[in-house]
Coordinates of C-alpha atoms in Angstrom, one line a residue:
X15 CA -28.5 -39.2 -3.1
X16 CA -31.2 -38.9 -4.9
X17 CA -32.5 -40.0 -8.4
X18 CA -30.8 -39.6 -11.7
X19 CA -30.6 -40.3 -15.4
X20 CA -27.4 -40.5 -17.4
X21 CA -27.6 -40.3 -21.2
X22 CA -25.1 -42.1 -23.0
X23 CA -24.9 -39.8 -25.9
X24 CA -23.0 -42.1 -29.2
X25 CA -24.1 -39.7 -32.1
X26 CA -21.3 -37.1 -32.1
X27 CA -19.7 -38.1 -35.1
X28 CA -16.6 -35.8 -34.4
X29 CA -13.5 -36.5 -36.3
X30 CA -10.7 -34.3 -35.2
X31 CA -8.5 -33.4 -37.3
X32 CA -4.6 -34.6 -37.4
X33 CA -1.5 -32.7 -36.6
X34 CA 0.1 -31.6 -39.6
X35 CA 3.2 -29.7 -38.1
X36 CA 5.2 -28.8 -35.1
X37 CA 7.4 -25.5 -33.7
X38 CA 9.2 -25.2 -30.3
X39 CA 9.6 -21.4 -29.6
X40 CA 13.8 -21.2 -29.3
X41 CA 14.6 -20.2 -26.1
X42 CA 11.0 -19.5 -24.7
X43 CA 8.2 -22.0 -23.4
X44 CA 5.8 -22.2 -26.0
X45 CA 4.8 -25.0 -28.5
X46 CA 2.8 -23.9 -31.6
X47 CA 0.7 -26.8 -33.6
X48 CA -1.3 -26.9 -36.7
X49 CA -4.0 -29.1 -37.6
X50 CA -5.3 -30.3 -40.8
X51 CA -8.2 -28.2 -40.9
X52 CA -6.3 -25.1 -40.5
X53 CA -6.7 -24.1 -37.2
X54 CA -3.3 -23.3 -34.9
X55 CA -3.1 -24.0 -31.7
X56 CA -0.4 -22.7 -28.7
X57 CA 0.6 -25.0 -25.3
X58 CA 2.6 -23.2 -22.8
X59 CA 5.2 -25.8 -21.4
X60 CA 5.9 -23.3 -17.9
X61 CA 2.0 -23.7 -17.4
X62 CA 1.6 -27.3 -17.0
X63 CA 1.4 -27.6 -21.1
X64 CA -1.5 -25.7 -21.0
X65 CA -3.5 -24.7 -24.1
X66 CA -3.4 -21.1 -24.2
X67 CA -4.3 -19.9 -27.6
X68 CA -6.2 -21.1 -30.1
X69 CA -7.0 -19.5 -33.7
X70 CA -9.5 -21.4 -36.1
X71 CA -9.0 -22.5 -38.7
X72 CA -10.1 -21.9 -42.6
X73 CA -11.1 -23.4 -46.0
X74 CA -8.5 -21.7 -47.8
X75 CA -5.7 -21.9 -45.4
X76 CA -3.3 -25.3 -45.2
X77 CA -0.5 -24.9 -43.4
X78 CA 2.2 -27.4 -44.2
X79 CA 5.1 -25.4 -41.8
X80 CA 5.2 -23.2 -39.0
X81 CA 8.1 -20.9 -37.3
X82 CA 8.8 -18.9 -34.5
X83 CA 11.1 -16.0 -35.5
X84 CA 12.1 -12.5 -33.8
X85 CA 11.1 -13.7 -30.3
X86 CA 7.3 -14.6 -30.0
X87 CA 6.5 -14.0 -33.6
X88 CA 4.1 -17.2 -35.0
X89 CA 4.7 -17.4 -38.8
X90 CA 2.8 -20.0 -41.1
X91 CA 2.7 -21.4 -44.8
X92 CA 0.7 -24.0 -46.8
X93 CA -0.6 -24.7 -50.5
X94 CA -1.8 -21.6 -51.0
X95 CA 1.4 -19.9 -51.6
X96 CA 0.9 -17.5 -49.0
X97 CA 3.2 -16.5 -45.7
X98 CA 1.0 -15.7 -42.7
X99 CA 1.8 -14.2 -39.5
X100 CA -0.5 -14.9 -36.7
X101 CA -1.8 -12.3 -34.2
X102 CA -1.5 -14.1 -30.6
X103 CA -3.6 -11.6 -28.9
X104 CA -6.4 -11.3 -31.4
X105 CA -6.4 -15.1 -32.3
X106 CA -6.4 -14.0 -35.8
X107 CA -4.1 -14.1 -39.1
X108 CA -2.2 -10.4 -38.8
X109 CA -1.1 -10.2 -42.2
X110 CA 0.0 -12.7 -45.3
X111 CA 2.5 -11.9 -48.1
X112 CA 2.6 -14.4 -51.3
X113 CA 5.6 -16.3 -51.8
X114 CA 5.2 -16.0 -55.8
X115 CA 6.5 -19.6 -55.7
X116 CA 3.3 -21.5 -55.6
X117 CA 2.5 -24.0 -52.9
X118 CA 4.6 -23.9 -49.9
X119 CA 5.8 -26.7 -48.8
X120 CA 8.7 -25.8 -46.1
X121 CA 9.8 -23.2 -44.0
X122 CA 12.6 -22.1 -41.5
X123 CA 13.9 -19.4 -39.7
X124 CA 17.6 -18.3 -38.9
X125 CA 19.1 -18.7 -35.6
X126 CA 19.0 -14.8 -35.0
X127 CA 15.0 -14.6 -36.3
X128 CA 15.9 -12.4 -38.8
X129 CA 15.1 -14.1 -41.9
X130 CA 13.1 -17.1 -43.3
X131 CA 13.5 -19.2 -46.0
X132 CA 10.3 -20.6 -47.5
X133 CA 10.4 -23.9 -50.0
X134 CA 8.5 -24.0 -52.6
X135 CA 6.7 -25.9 -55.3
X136 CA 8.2 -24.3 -58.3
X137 CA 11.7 -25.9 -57.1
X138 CA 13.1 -22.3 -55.4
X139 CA 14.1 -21.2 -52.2
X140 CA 13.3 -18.0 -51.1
X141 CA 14.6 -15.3 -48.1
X142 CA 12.6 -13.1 -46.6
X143 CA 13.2 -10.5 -44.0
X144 CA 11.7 -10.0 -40.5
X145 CA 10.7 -6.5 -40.0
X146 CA 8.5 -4.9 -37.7
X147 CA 5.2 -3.9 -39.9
X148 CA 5.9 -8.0 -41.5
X149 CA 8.3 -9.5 -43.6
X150 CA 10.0 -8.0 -46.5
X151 CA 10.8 -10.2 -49.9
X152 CA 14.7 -10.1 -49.9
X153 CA 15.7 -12.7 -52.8
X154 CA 15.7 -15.8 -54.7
X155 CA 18.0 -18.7 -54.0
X156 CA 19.6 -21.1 -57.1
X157 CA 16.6 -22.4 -58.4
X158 CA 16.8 -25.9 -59.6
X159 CA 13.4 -28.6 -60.7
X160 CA 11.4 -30.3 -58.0
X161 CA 9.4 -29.1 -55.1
X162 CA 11.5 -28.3 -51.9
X163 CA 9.8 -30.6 -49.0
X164 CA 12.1 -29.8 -45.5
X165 CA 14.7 -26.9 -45.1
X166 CA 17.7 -26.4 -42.0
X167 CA 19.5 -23.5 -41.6
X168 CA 23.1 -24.0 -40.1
X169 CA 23.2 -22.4 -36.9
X170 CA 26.3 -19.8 -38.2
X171 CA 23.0 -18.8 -40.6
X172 CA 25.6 -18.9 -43.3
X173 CA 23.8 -21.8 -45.2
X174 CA 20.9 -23.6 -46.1
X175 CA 19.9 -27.9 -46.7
X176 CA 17.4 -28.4 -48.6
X177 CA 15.5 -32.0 -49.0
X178 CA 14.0 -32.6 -52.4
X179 CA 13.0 -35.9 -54.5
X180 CA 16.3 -38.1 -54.6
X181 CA 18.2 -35.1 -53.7
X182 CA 19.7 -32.4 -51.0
X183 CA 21.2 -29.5 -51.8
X184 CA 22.9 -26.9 -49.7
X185 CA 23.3 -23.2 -50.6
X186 CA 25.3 -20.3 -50.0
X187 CA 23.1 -17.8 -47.7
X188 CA 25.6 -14.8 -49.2
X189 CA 25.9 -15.8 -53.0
X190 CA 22.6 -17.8 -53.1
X191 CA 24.4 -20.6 -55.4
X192 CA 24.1 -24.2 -54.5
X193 CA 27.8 -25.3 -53.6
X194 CA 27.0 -28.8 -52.9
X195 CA 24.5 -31.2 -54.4
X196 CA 24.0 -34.8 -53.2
X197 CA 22.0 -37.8 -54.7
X198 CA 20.8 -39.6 -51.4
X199 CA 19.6 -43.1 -53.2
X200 CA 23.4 -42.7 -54.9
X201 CA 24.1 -46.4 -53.1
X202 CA 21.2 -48.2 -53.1
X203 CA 19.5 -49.9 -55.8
X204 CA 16.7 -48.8 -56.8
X205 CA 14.0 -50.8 -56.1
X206 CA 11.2 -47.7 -55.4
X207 CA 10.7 -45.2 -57.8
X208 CA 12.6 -42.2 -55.9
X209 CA 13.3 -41.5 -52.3
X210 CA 11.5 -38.5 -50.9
X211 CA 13.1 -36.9 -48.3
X212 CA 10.4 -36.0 -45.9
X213 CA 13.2 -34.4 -42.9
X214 CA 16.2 -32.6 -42.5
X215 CA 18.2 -30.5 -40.1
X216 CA 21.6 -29.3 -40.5
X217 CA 24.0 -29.5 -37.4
X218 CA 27.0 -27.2 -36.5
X219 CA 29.6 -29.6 -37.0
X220 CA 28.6 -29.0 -40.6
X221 CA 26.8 -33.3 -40.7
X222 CA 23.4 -32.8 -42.7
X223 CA 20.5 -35.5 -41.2
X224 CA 18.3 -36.6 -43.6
X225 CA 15.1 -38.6 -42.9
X226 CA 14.0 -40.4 -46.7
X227 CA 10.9 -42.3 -47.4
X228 CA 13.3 -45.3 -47.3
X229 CA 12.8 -45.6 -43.6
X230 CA 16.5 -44.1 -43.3
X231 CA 17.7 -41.4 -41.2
X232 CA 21.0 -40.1 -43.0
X233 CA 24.0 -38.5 -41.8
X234 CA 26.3 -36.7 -44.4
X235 CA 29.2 -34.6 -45.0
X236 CA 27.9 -31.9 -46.8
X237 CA 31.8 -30.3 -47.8
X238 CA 33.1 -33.7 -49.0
X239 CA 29.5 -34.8 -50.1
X240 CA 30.1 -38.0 -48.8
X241 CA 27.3 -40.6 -46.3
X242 CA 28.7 -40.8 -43.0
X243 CA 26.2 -43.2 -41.1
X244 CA 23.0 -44.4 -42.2
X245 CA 20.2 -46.2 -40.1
X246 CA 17.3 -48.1 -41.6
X247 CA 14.9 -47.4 -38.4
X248 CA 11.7 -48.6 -40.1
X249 CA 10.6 -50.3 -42.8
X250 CA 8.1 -47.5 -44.1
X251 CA 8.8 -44.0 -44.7
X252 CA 10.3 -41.4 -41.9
X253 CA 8.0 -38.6 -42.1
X254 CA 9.6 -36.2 -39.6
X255 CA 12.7 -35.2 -38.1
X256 CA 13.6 -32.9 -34.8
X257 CA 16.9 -32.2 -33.6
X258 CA 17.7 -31.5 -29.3
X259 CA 19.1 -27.6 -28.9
X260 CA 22.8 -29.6 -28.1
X261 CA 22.4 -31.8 -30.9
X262 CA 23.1 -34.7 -28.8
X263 CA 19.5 -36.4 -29.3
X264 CA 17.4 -36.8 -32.6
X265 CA 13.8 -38.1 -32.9
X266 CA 12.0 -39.1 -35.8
X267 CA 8.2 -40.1 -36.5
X268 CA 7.0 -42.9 -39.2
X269 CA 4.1 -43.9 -41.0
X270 CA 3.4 -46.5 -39.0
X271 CA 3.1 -44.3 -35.8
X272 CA 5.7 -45.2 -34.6
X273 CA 8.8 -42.9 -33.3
X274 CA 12.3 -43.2 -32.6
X275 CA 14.9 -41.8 -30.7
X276 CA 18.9 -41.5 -31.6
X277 CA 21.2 -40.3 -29.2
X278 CA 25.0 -39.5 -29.5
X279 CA 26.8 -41.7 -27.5
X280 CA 30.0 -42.7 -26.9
X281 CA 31.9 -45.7 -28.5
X282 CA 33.1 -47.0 -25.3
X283 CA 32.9 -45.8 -21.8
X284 CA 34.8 -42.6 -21.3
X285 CA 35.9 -42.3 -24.8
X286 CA 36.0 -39.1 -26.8
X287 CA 34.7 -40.7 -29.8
X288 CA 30.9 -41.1 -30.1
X289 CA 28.6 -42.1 -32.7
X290 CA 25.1 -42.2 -33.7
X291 CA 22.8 -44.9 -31.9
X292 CA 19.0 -45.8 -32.1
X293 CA 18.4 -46.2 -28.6
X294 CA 14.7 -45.8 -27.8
X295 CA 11.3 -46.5 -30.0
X296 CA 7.9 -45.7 -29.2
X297 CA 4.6 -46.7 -30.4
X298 CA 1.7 -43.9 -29.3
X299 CA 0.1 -43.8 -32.6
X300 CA -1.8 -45.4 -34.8
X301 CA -1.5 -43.2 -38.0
X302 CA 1.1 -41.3 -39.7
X303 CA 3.8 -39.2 -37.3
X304 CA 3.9 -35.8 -40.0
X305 CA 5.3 -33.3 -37.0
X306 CA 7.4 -34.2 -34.1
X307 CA 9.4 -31.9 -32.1
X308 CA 12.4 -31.6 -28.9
X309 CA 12.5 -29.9 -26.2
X310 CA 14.9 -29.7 -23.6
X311 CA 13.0 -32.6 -21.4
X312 CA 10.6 -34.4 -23.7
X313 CA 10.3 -35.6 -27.3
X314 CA 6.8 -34.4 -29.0
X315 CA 5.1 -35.8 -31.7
X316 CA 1.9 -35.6 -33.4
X317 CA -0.3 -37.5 -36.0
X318 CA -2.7 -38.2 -38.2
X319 CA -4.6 -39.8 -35.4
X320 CA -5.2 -35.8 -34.0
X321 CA -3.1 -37.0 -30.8
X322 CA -0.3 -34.8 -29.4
X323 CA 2.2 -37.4 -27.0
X324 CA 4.6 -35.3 -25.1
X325 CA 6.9 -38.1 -23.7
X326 CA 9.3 -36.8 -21.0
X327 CA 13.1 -38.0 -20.9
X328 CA 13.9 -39.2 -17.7
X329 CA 17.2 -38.7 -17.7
X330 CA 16.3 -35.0 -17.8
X331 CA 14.1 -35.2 -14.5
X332 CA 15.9 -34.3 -11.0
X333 CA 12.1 -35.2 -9.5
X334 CA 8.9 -36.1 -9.1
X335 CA 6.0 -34.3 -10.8
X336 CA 3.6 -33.4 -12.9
X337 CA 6.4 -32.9 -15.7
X338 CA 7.5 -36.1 -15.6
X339 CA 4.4 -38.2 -16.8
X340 CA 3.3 -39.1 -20.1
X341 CA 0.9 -36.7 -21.7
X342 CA -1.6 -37.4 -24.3
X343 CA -3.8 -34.8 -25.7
X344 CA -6.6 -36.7 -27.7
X345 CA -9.5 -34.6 -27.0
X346 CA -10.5 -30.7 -27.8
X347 CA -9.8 -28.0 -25.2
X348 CA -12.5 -26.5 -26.3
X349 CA -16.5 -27.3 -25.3
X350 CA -17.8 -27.9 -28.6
X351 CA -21.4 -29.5 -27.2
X352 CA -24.0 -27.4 -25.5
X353 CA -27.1 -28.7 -23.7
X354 CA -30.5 -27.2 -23.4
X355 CA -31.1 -28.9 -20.3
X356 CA -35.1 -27.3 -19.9
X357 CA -35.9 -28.5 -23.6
X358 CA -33.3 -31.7 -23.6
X359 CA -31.7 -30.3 -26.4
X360 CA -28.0 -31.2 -27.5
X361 CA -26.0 -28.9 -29.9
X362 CA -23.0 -30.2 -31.6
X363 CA -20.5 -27.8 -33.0
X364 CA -18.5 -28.8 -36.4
X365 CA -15.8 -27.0 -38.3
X366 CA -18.1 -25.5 -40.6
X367 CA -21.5 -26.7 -39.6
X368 CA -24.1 -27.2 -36.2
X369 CA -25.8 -29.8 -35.5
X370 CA -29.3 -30.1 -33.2
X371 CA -30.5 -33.1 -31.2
X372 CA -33.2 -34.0 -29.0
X373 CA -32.6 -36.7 -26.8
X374 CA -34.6 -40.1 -25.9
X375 CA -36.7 -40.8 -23.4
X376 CA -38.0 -43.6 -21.6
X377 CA -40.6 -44.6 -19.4
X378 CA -38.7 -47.3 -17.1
X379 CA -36.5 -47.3 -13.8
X380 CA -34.0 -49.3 -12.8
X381 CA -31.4 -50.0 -10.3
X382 CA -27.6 -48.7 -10.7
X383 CA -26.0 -48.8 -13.6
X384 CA -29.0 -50.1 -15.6
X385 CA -29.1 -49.9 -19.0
X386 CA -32.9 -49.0 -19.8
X387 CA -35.1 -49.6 -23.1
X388 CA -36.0 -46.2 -24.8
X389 CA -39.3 -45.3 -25.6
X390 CA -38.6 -42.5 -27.6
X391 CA -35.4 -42.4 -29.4
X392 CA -32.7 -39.3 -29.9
X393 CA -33.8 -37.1 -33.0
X394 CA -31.6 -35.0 -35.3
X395 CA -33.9 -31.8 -35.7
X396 CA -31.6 -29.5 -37.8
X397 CA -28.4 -29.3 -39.7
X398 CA -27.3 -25.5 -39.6
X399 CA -24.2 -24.7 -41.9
X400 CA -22.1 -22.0 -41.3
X401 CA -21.6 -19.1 -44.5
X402 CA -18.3 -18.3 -45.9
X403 CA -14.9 -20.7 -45.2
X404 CA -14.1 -19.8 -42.1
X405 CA -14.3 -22.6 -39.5
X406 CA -16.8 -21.9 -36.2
X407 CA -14.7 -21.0 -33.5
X408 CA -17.9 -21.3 -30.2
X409 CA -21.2 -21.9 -30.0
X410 CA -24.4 -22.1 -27.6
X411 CA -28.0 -22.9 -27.2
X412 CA -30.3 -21.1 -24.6
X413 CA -31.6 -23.2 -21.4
X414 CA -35.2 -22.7 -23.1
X415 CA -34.2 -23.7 -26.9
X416 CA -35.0 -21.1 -28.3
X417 CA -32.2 -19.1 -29.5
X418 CA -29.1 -20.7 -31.0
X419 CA -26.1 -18.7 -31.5
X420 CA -22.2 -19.2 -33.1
X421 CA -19.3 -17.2 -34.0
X422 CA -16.7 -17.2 -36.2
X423 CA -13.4 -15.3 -36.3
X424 CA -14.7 -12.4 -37.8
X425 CA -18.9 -12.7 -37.4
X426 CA -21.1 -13.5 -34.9
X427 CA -24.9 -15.4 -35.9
X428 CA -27.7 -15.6 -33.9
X429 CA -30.8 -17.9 -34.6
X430 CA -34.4 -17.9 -33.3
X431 CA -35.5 -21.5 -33.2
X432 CA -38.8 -22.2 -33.4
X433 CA -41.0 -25.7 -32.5
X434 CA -43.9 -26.7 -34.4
X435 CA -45.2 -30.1 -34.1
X436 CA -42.6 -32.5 -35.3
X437 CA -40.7 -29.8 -37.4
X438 CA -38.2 -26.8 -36.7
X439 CA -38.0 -23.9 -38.1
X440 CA -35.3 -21.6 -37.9
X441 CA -35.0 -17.9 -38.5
X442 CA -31.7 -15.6 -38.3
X443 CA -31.9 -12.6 -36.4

């Protein structure tokens, strides 16, 4: 074999950005994600949880909830008050409607697809209908004071839950008036300010599961408006909450990264009667848990920490494979450095900026796995930053480094770069 330098490159100061929310296609093989930064990405589960799609992200988009509806229709909304629906094919946003409610904050779709309910910050819920060209504004739910944070449909799609600040209520899909309202820190004295409650799904027995900045996951009857069960599961706040399609499993993610699993389980062996029980907790991150979802074979979760864990249930798995083994996506799918391997040029690609290096040198050999003195240390020859807020989606440097290009989801820029002495110069073409 012969001779070879490796460069140990320790100046990409990437910081990827978290996961911010979660959405299992119903009845299909798809997982969409959104980031912090905007961008929304798509894993195919039938392709070995492969990342299939990816649209960037932008300065003025948030997205704080995301949907499947009407099949393999991708819907989105954040602070700025608007409802998106994503292109798949084009990798684009397709169209956005305002929700005239402010800042969204939660969204959900029927079991049919049909319709969406959108929470906002103004306090109302809002249906909207699922039509070819879009979605159509249908109506305005009882509004009452304080932002709505989570929403559940019942599976009959007959009514709504809704999680507030120290409060749930549940509406009448057909009237739009709220025919139950229940205080969820009722019991407990009140040593924090107010309980937010961060997750909720409503189950078709009629129990509404609530997940409260208490560390509590909640179990109520929403006709008698009474507390069924409640388990304290952490001491910090439960951020998110995911239901199984039997509604025989729950999982739940916490501040302190940490996630739980509760089953349904009966009291005693072949009993009829079964109850709620925490059975399983997981530590695979190391920041906040704000999105975690369930399949039919794994639990999901995502953080702050910009990892997705898809943790397979092995009581799910009839054999060996690939399915069955912990996943953990930390890094980008995508190639966001690009070498100039004729001028020993690096370029490192940003959300809205580039990046360009040239790398050390040095004038010593070795043996194997050396460590050698340089003689010329790595030099940061340009910062390029990208016009306009949307993020860079690729980008590239010639061989010779000399032309520099990137594009974004609309442009495409191309750069003649130019070396004189110690200095750059750039020029756009």
């Amino acid at each position: 074999m012969g001779e070879f330098e490796v460069h140990r490159v320790r100046f990409f100061g990437l910081v990827p950005a978290g996961v911010r929310c979660l959405a299992c296609q119903p009845r299909g093989h798809r997982l969409a994600l959104a980031r912090t930064d905007g961008a929304v990405e798509v894993y195919n589960f039938a392709a070995n949880y492969f990342q299939e799609k990816v649209i960037p992200g932008h300065e003025a988009r948030s997205v704080e909830a995301l949907c499947w509806a009407a099949g393999d229709r991708l819907f989105g909304a954040g602070l700025s008050g608007d409802v998106t629906e994503y292109d798949l094919a084009g990798l684009r946003v397709a169209r956005s409607l305002d929700g005239c409610g402010g800042p969204i904050w939660s969204m959900a779709a029927n079991s049919s697809g049909t319709q969406l309910a959108i929470g906002c910050e103004d306090g109302s819920v809002k249906l909207f209908q699922v039509v070819p060209e879009g979605i159509q504004f249908e109506r305005n739910l009882d509004r009452r004071k304080g932002r709505i944070l989570c929403l559940s449909w019942h599976p009959s799609d007959t009514h709504i839950a809704a999680g507030s600040i120290d409060i749930l209520r549940v509406f009448d899909v057909s009237s739009g008036q709220t025919v139950r309202r229940i205080m969820v820190n009722y019991h407990v004295q009140k040593v924090k300010p107010e309980c937010i409650v961060w997750g909720i799904a409503f189950l078709s027995s009629g129990t509404v599961v609530t997940s409260d900045s208490f560390g509590r996951v909640q179990f109520w009857d929403w006709e008698r408006g009474t507390l069924q069960e409640s388990h304290t599961v952490s001491t910090s706040a439960v951020l998110s909450l995911a239901v199984s399609e039997k509604e025989d499993s729950i999982i739940v993610g916490t501040s302190t990264g940490a996630t739980y699993q509760l089953q349904l389980l009966p009291v005693k062996m072949g009993s009829l009667e079964k109850r709620w029980v925490r059975t399983k907790p997981f530590q695979h991150h190391t920041h906040d848990v704000r999105a975690v979802a369930h399949s039919s074979t794994a639990l999901i979760s995502g953080g702050l920490d910009a990892q997705l864990v898809i943790r397979p249930l092995m009581e799910k798995m009839h054999k060996k494979g690939y399915d069955a083994v912990l996943r953990k996506f930390t890094f980008p799918h995508r190639r966001l450095v690009s070498c100039a391997r004729k001028a020993r040029l690096l370029l490192f690609q940003f959300s809205q900026h580039l990046e360009l290096w040239r790398l050390g040198s040095t004038d010593e050999t070795g043996k194997d796995g050396e460590v050698l003195t340089l003689c010329r240390m790595p030099e940061h020859l340009v910062q390029l930053k990208s016009k306009g807020p949307e993020h860079i989606y690729c980008s590239c440097i010639s061989p010779c480094g000399g032309w520099l290009a990137y594009s974004t989801a609309s442009r495409f820029h191309l750069y003649r770069v130019r070396y004189e002495g110690d200095g750059v110069s750039i020029k756009r073409v």
